Tab-separated table of C-alpha atoms in Angstrom:
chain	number	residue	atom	x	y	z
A	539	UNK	CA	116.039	56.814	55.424
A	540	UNK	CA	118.201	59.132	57.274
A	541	UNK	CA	121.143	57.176	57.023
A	542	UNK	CA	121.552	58.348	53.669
A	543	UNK	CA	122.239	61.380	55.384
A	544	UNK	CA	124.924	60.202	57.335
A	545	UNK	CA	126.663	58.678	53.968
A	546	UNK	CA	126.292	61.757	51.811
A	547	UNK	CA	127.817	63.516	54.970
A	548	UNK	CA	130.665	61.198	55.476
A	549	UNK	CA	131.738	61.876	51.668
A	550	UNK	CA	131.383	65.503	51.236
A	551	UNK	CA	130.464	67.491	54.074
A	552	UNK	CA	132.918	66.590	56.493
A	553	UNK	CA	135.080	69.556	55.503
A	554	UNK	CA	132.189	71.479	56.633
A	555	UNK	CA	132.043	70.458	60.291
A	556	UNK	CA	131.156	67.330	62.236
A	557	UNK	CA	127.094	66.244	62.317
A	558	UNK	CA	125.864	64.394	65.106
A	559	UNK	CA	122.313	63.417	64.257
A	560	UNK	CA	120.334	60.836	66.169
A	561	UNK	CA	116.734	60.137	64.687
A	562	UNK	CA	115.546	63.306	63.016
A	563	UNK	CA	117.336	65.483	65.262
A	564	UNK	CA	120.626	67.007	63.816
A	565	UNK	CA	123.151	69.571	64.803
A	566	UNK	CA	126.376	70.230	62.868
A	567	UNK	CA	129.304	71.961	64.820
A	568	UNK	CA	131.538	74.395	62.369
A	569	UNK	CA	134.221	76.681	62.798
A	570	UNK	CA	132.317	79.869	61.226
A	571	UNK	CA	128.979	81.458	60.569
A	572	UNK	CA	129.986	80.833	56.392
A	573	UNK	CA	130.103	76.856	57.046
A	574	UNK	CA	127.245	76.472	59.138
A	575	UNK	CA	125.153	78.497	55.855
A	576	UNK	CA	127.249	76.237	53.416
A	577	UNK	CA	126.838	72.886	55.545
A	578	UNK	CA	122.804	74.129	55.970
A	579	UNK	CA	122.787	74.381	52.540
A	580	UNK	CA	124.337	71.030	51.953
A	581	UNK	CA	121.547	69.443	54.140
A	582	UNK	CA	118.446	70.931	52.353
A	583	UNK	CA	120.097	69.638	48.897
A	584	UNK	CA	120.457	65.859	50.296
A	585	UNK	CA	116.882	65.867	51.947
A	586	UNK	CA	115.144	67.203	49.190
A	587	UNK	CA	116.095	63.985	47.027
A	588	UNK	CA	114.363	62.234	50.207
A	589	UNK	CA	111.712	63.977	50.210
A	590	UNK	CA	112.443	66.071	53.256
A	591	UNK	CA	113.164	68.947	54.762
A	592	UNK	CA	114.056	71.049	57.684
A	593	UNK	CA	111.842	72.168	60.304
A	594	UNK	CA	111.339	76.104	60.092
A	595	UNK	CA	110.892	77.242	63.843
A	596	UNK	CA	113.588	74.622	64.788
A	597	UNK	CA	116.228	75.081	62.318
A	598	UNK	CA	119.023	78.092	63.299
A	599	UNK	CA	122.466	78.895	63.117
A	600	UNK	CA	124.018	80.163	66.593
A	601	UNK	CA	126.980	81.273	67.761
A	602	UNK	CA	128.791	79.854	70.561
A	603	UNK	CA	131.890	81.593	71.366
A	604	UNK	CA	131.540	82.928	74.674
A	605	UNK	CA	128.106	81.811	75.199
A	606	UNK	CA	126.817	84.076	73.307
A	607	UNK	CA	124.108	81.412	72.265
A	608	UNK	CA	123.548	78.196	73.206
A	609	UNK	CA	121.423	75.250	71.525
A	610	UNK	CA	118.856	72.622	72.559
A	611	UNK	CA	119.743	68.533	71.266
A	612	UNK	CA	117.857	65.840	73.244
A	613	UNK	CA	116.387	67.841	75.751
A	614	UNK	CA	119.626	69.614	76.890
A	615	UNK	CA	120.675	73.001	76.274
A	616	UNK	CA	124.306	73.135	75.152
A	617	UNK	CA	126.412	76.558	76.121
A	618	UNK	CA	129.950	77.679	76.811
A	619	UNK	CA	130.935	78.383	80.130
A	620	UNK	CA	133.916	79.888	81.136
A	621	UNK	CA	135.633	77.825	83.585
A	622	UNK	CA	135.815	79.746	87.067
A	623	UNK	CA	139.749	77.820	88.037
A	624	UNK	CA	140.864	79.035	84.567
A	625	UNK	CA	139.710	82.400	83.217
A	626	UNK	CA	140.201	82.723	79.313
A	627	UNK	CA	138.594	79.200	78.743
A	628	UNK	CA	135.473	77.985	77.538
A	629	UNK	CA	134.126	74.872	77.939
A	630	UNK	CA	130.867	73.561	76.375
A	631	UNK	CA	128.317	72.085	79.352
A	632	UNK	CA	125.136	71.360	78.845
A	633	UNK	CA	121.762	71.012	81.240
A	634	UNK	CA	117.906	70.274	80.940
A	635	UNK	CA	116.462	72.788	78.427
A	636	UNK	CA	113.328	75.201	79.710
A	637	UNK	CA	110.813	72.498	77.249
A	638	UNK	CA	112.483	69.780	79.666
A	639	UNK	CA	112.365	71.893	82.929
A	640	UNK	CA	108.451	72.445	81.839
A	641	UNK	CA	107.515	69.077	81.193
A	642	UNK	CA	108.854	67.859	84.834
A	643	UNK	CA	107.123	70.666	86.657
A	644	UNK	CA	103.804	69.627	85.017
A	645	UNK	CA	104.450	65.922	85.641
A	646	UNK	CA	105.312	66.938	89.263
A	647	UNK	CA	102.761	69.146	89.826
A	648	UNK	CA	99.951	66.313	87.920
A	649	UNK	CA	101.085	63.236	90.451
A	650	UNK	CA	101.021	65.571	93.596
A	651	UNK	CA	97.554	67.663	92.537
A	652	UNK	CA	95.702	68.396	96.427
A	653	UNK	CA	92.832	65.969	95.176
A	654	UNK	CA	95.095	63.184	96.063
A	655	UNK	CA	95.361	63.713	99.669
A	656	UNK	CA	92.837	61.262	100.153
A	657	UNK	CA	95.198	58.691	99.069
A	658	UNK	CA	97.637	56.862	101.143
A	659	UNK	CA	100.809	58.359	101.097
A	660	UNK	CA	102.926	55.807	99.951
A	661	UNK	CA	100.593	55.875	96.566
A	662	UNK	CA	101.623	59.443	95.633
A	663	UNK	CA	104.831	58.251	96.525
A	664	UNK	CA	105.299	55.456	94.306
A	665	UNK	CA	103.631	57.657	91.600
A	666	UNK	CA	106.187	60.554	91.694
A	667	UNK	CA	109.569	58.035	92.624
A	668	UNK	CA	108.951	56.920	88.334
A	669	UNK	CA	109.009	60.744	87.355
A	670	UNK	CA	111.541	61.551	89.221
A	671	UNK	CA	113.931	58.593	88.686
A	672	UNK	CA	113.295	58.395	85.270
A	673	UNK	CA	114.061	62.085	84.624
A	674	UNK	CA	117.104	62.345	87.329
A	675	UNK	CA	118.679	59.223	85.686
A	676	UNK	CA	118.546	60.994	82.063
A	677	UNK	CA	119.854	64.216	82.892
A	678	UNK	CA	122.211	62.698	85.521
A	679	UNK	CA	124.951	63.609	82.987
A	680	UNK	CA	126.478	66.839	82.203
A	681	UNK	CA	125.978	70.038	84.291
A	682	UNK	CA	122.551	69.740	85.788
A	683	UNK	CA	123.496	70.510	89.168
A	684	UNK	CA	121.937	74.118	89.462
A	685	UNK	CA	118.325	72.794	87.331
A	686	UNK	CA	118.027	70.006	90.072
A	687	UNK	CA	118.437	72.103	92.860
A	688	UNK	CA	115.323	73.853	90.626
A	689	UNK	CA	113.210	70.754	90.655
A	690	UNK	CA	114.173	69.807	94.084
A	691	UNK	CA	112.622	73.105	95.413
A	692	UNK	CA	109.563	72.507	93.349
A	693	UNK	CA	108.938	68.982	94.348
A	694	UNK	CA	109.354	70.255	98.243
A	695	UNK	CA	107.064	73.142	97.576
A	696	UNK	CA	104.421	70.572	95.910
A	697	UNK	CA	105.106	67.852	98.654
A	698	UNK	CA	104.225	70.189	101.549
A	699	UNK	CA	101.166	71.734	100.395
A	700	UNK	CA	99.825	68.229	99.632
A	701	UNK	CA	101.476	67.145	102.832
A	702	UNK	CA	99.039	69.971	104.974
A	703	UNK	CA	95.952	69.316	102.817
A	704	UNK	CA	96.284	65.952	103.652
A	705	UNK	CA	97.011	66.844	107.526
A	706	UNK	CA	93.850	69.395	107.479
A	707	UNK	CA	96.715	72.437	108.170
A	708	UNK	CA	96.178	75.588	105.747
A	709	UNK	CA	99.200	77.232	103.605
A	710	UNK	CA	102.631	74.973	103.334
A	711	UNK	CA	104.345	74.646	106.633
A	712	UNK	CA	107.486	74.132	104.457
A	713	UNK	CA	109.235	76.409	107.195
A	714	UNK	CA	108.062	74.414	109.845
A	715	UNK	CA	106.881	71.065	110.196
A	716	UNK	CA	107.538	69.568	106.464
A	717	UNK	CA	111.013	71.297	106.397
A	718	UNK	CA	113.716	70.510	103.698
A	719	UNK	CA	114.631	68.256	105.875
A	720	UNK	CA	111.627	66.424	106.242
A	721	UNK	CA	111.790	66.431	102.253
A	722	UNK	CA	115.139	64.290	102.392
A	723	UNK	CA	113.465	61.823	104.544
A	724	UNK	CA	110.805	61.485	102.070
A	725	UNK	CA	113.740	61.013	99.689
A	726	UNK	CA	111.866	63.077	97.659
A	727	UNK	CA	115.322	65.384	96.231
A	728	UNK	CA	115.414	65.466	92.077
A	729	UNK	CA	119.006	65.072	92.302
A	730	UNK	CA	121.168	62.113	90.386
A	731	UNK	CA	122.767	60.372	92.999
A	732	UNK	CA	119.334	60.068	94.571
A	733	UNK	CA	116.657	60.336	91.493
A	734	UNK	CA	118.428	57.876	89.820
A	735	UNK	CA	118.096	55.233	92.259
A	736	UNK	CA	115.869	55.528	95.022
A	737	UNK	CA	113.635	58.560	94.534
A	738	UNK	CA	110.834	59.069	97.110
A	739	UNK	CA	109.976	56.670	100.075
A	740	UNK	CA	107.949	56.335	102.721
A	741	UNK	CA	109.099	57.788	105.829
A	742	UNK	CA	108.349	55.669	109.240
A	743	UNK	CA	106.263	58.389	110.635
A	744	UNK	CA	103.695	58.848	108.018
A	745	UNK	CA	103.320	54.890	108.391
A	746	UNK	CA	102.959	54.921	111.748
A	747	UNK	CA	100.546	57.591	112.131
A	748	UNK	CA	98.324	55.544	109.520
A	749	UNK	CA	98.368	52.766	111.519
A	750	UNK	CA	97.645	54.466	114.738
């Protein structure tokens, strides 16, 4: 239905500013605060003849230049950054947005919950390497650098207190014995070179201290 949308658009609103839409969620990029009102306007007109309208709480008009505001579109948040070679220039980047940083955390936090310490490790491990693949290889793009980093100290923090449960140690020993660098071992780093392809595995200790 919302392709009638796009037509209407393509005829008469393009002098308005460029819409990107894809499914129900639109944004339309215009060179002043006046369009984005008129090209708003122009979008409640065509989806009342559908039947439609916007969403309330998720319908705004933001400014960009200098990022002042910013915008969330398929779970990134879009913002200018000034570019730290070049001073004077803005470029528009774009990262996970706080709903998306939320909804890892919880999935994290659900597939390494202290009542699976019981399990073998390489369980939890399999569990968490689908999260964390799935969600690296989506936000691989843009500039997500700084938000993995974020998830990567999350996952290390949730790793080593299940780690000591599971070792009958109390607090985290993340300083100690499950280090960061125990963490990369585990392969268990949200970034996209590594979420995107291998994320967790099984390091040979764990395994061998099973078997023993």
């Amino acid at each position: 239905m919302l392709h009638v949308l796009d037509e209407e658009w393509a005829r008469s609103g393009q002098g308005l500013g460029v819409l990107v839409r894809y499914c129900d969620d639109v944004v339309v990029l215009t060179r002043s605060r006046a369009a984005a009102e008129a090209a708003k306007a122009r979008i409640v007109s065509i989806l009342e003849r559908l039947g439609l309208r916007l969403h309330p709480d998720k319908t705004r008009i933001v400014c960009l230049a200098k990022g002042q505001e910013g915008f969330v579109f398929l779970g990134f948040e879009h913002r200018l950054r000034e570019s730290k070679r070049w001073r004077g220039r803005w470029y528009l980047q774009k990262w996970p947005s706080p709903r998306a940083m939320a909804s890892i955390r919880a999935r994290v936090r659900q597939r390494t919950a202290l009542c699976l310490a019981s399990l073998p490790l390489e369980d939890v491990v399999g569990h968490l390497n689908s999260v964390l693949r799935g969600w690296g290889a989506y936000f691989a793009v843009g500039n997500s650098s700084a938000k993995f980093h974020t998830v990567d100290s999350y996952v290390h923090l949730r790793m080593a207190k299940l780690a000591s449960k599971k070792h009958g140690l109390h607090g985290r020993h993340w300083a100690t014995r499950f280090t960061y660098g125990w963490l990369t071992d585990l392969g268990s780093t949200a970034s996209a070179e590594r979420c995107a392809t291998t994320g967790l595995r099984l390091p040979d200790g764990e395994r061998c201290r099973r078997a023993g």
